[in-house]
Each structure stands twice: as C-alpha cells, then as structure tokens.
Short mmCIF file of C-alpha atoms in Angstrom, two decimals:
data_model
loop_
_atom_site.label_atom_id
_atom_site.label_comp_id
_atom_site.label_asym_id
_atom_site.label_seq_id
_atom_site.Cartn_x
_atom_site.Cartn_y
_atom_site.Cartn_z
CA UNK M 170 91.13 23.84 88.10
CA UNK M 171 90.47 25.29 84.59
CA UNK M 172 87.82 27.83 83.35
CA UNK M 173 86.82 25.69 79.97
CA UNK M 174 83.06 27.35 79.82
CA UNK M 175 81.17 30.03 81.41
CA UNK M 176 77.20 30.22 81.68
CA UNK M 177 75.64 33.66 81.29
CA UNK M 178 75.94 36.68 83.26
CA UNK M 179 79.03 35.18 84.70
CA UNK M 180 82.08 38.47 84.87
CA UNK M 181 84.16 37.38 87.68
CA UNK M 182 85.44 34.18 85.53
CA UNK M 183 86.63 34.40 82.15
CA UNK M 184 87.64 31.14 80.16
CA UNK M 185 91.18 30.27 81.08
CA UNK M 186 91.54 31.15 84.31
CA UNK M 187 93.04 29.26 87.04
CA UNK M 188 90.59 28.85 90.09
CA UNK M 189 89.74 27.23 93.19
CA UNK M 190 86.13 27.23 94.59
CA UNK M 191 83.62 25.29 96.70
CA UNK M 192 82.19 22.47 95.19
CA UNK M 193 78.53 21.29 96.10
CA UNK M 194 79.26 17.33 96.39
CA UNK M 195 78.82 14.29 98.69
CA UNK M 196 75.65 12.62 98.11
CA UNK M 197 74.51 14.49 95.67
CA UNK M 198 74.76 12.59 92.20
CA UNK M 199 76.10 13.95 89.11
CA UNK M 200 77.46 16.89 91.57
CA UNK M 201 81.27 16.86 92.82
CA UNK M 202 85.16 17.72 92.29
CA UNK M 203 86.30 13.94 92.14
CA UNK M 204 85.93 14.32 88.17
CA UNK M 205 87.24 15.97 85.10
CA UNK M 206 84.97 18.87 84.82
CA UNK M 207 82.90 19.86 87.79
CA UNK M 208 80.36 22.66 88.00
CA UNK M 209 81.56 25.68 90.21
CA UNK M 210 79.59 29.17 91.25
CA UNK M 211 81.64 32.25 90.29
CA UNK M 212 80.18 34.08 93.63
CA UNK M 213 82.46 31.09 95.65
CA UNK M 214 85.55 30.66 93.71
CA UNK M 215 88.83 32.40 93.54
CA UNK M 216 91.82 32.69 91.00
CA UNK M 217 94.63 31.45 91.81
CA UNK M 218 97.58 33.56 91.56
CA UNK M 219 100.55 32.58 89.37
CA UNK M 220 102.96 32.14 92.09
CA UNK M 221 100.86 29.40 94.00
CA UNK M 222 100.39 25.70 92.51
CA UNK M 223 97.46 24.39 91.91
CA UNK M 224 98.20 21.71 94.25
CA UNK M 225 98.44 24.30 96.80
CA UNK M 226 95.48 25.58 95.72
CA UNK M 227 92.99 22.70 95.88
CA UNK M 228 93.69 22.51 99.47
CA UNK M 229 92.65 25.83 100.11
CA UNK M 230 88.60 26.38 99.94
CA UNK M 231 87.21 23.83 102.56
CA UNK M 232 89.65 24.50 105.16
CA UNK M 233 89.77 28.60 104.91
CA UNK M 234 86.35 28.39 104.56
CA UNK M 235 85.53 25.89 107.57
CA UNK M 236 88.13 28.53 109.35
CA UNK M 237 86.23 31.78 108.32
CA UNK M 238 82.67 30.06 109.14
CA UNK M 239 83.70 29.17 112.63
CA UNK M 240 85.18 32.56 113.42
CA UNK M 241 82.59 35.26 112.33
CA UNK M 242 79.24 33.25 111.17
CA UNK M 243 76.41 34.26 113.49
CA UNK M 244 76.04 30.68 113.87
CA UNK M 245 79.57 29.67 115.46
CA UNK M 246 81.67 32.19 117.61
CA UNK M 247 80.89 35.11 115.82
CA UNK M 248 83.44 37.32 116.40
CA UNK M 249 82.99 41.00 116.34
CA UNK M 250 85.60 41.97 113.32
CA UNK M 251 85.71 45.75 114.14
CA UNK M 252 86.41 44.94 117.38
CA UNK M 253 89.51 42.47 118.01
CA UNK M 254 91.95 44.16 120.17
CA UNK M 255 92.39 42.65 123.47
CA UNK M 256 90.52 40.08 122.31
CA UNK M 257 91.20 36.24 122.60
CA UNK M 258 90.84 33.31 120.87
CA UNK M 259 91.60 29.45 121.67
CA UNK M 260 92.29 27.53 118.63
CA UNK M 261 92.80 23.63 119.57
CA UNK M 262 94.39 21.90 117.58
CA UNK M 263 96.25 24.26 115.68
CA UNK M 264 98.36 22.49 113.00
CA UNK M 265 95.27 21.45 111.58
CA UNK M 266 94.41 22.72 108.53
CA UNK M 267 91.29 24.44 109.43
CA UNK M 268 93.55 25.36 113.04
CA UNK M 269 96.19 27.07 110.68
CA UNK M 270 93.70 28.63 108.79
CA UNK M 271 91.79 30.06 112.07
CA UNK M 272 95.01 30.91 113.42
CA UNK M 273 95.73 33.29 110.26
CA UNK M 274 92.50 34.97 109.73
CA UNK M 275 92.34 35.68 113.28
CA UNK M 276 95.52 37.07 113.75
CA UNK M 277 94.72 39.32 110.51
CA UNK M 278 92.06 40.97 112.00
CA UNK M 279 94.08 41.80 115.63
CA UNK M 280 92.77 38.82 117.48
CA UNK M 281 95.58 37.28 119.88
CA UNK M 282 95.54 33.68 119.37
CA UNK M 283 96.09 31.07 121.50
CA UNK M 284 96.61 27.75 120.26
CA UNK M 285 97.31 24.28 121.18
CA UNK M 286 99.32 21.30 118.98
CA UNK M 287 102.23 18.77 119.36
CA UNK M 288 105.35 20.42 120.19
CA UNK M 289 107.08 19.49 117.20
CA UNK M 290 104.26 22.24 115.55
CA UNK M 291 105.29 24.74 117.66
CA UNK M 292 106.90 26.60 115.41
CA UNK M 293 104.85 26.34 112.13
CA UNK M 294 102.06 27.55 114.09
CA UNK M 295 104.04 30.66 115.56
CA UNK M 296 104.79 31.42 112.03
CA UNK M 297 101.14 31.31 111.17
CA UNK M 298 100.64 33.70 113.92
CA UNK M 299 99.72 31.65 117.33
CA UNK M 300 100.90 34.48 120.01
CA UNK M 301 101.08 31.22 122.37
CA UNK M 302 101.27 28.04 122.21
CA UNK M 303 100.82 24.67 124.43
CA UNK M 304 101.02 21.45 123.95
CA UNK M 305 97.50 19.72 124.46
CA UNK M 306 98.77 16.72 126.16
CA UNK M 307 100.20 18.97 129.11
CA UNK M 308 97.72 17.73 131.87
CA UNK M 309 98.45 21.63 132.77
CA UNK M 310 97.12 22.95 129.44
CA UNK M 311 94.28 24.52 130.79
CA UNK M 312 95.84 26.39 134.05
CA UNK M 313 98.38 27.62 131.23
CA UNK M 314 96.73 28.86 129.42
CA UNK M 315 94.38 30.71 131.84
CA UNK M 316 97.84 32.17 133.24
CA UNK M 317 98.08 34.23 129.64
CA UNK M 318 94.56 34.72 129.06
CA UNK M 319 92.26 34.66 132.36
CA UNK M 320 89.47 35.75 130.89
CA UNK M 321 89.39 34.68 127.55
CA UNK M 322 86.03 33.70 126.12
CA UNK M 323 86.23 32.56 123.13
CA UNK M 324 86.28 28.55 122.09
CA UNK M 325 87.10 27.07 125.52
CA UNK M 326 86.35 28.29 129.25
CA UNK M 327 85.72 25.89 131.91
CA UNK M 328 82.61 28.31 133.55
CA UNK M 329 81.15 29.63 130.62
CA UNK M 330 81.87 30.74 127.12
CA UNK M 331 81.21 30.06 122.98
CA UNK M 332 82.88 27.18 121.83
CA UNK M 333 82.79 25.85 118.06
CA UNK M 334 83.70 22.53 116.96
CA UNK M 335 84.12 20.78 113.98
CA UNK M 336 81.93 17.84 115.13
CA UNK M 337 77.97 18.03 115.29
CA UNK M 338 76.70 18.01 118.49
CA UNK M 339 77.39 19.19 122.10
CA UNK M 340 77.68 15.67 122.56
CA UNK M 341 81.09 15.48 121.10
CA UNK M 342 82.24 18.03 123.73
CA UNK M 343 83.73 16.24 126.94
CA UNK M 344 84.05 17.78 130.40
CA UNK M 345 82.35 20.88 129.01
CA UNK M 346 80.16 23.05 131.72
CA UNK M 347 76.37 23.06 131.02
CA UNK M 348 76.45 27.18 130.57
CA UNK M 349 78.97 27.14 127.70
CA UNK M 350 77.06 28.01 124.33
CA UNK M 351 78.59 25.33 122.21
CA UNK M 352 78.26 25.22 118.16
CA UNK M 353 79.42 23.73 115.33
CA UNK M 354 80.64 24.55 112.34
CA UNK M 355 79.53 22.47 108.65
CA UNK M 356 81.20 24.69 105.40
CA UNK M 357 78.01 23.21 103.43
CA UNK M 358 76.02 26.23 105.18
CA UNK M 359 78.07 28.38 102.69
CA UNK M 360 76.04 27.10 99.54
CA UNK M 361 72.91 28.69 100.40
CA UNK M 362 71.65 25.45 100.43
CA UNK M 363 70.21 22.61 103.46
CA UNK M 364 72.08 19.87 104.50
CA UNK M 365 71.49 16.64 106.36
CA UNK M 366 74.00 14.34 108.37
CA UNK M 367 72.58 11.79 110.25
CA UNK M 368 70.04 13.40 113.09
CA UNK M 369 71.36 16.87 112.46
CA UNK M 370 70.15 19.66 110.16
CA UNK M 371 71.72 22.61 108.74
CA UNK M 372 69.52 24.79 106.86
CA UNK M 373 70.21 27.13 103.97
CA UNK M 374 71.85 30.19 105.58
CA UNK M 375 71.68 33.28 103.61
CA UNK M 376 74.26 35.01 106.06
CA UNK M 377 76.76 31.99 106.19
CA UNK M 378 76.33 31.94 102.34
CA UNK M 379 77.59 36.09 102.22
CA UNK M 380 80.17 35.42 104.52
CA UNK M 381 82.01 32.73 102.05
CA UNK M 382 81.44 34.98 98.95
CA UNK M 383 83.06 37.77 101.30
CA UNK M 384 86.13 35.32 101.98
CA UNK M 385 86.15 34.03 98.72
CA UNK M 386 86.57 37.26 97.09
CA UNK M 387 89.20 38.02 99.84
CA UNK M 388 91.61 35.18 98.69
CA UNK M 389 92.94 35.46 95.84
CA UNK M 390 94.45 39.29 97.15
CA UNK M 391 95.19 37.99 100.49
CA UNK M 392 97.29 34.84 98.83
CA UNK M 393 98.97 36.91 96.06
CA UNK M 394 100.11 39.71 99.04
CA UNK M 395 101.57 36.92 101.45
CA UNK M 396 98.74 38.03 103.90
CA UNK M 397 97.51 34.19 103.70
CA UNK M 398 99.74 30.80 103.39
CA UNK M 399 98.20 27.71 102.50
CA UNK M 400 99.03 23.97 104.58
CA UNK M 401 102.29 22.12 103.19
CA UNK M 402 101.57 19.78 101.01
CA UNK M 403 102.70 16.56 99.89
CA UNK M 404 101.97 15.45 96.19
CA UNK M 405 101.47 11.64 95.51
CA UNK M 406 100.78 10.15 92.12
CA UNK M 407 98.09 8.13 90.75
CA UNK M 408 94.75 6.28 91.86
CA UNK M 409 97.01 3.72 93.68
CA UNK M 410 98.42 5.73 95.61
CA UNK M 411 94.63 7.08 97.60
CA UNK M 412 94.94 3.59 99.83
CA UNK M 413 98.20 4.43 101.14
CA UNK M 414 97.22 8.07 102.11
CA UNK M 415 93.99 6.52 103.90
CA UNK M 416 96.23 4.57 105.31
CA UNK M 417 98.77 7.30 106.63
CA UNK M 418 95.78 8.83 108.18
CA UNK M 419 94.53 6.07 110.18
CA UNK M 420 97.85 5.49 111.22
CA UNK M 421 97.87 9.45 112.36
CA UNK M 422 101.31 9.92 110.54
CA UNK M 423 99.57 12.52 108.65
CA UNK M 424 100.67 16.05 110.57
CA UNK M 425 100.58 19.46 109.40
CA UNK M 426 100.51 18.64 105.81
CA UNK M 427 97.70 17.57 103.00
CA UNK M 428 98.09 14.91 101.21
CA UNK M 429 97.08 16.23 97.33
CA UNK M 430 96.50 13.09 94.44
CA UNK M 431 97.77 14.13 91.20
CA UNK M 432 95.60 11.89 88.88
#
C-alpha cells in the first residue's frame, strides 16, 4: 500500500512510500485492510523494495510474522537465537506459508530444519532451506525423522518436548504425550494489544509486540538482499473472482501459493 498521510512524530514513513505492515482488523469496526485507506503503525510496517510487487508484498506480514512469533516469542518455542548450531527444528507442514516462512528464518539463524509436506513440495521447500524433508503421509514419518534427528526437541517429540501450533488449544494436538509443553501461536499478540477467540485469551504482550517491530524492521533489508523470498503467488481480478478462490481452498487445490485479489 501507499503512504498518502503521516500523523506526527512519525520518521520511519515518509508520504509516498511503498509499504506493507500489520493491520489491527477482524471485529474491530472502522479498523481493517479490506478498504481503500487503512490505518497502519510505522513501528510494524516495512517498505517494500522496488524489485518486489506489491502483490508479493501483501502476502508477506501475517505469515513472516506468525513464522517469527512461533520461533523466538517467549510464549511459543522460543528459540535461543545466539545459540542455533546443532540445533533442530520440525516444521510440519512446510509449504505453508507460515511453514516457508519458519523454514527461512530458521535456517537464517543456523537452525537445521526439518520439515514435512507433499512430495510434489519437496523441492520448493529445499530451496527455502528444509535440510530434510518427508512426506507427512509416510506412516514412517516419525521413525524418519528420528533416524536424522534423535534428539530433536523442538515442535514435535513423542516423550517430551515444545510444540507450537497454529490452532488454540492443546486440544487440537492428537496423539501428543501429556509432558510435551504445547503452545500456540496468534500474530494479534504483536499489536500490544488483547485479543479474544472464542474461550481463549491472548493478552497484550509487550515482548511479542518488540519482537514484530524487531522483524518488521528486519524485512525490508532481508527482502531487498535475497536473504528472504516471499510465497508464489497467483493474482486474480475483481470482487467476483473472491468465491472462486474460497472455493479453491475448500477444495484444497490451493498449494504452495497465495491467492492475491487485485480489486
């Protein structure tokens, strides 16, 4: 999106600029992305640098952030940074845009990663930087994968272990052992702000809400050096065309891509 206005004391942003950012939306009225001018916070937005679309670009924020969150918030697996060699980490379901996400910013900080997805992702997620890779329908996955990394920690372990998922609850966890530390992961955390879904609370985290200015401010470099790559996208046309991409995803046709409306 645009830079048309700036309030005071913002020096990050300057009219003009090209940016992509976390927008506070959902319930909240008046609040959002899904219009023509949207409010952002300089502290969580990026610019965009010339050589990336903005296409590419709006897919960016909620998925690197989910990513980031997941790996190093104090909340979720928080992994030791300084510390990564030797170190690994299970991402399942890797050609999923937070997966590919998780699978870069882990590998740029010396993690190995292991990851699973279908084997026609194999590849794309090597290129993102899986070290291995299995496909999750293997009934073998597991004994595989403990074959390259016996004593990994990180995500999944049948004894023990942290684990963060995408879905609130432990109770969205199946054939998990009782001593695994299981978390989950909700980007709203990064807004400094409380959230509510259903029976479970989030509250404002001042720590979750450093770490996203942290990655945000990381971004734009990492993106413009090649460092980062963003999902594939696919660019569809018009307000008639949302139905159809619902209706991809229901389907589950919808792999390794995002689907971006150009409106």
């Amino acid at each position: 999106m645009e830079v048309v206005q700036i309030g005071g004391g913002v020096t990050r942003l300057t009219k003009g600029d090209i940016v992509g950012a976390l927008i506070w939306g959902g319930e909240t009225k008046g609040l959002g992305a899904y219009s023509e001018y949207c409010l952002a916070d300089q502290r969580i937005a990026f610019k965009v640098p010339t050589a990336l679309s903005r296409e590419d670009a709006s897919t960016i924020p909620l998925a690197a952030a989910t990513a980031w969150l997941a790996l190093f918030s104090p909340d979720c697996l928080n992994l030791d940074r300084t510390n990564a060699q030797g170190t690994s980490v299970l991402v399942w379901g890797g050609s999923t845009s937070a997966g590919l996400y998780s699978i870069q910013i882990a590998s740029l900080y010396g993690f190995d990663v292991i990851t699973t997805c279908s084997p026609h992702n194999a590849e794309l997620v090597r290129s993102y930087g899986a070290k291995y890779v299995f496909d999750y329908k293997d009934e073998k996955v597991a004994e595989e994968i403990r074959k390259v990394a016996p004593n990994i920690y990180h995500v999944l372990t049948l004894r023990q272990g942290s684990i963060c998922t995408v879905r609130p609850g432990k109770a969205n966890t199946e054939g998990i052992s009782e001593k695994a530390h299981v978390t989950d992961v909700l980007v709203w955390t990064a807004f400094l702000k409380e959230h509510r879904y259903g029976k479970f609370h989030w509250p404002a985290s001042e720590r979750d809400h450093e770490l996203a200015i942290e990655l945000l401010e990381k971004l734009g470099p990492w993106l413009e050096e090649g460092m980062l790559k963003p999902n594939a996208t696919k660019v569809l046309s018009g307000l008639d065309a949302v139905s159809g991409g619902f209706q991809k995803y229901r389907d589950r046709k919808i792999s390794a891509y995002k689907i971006v409306y150009q409106i």
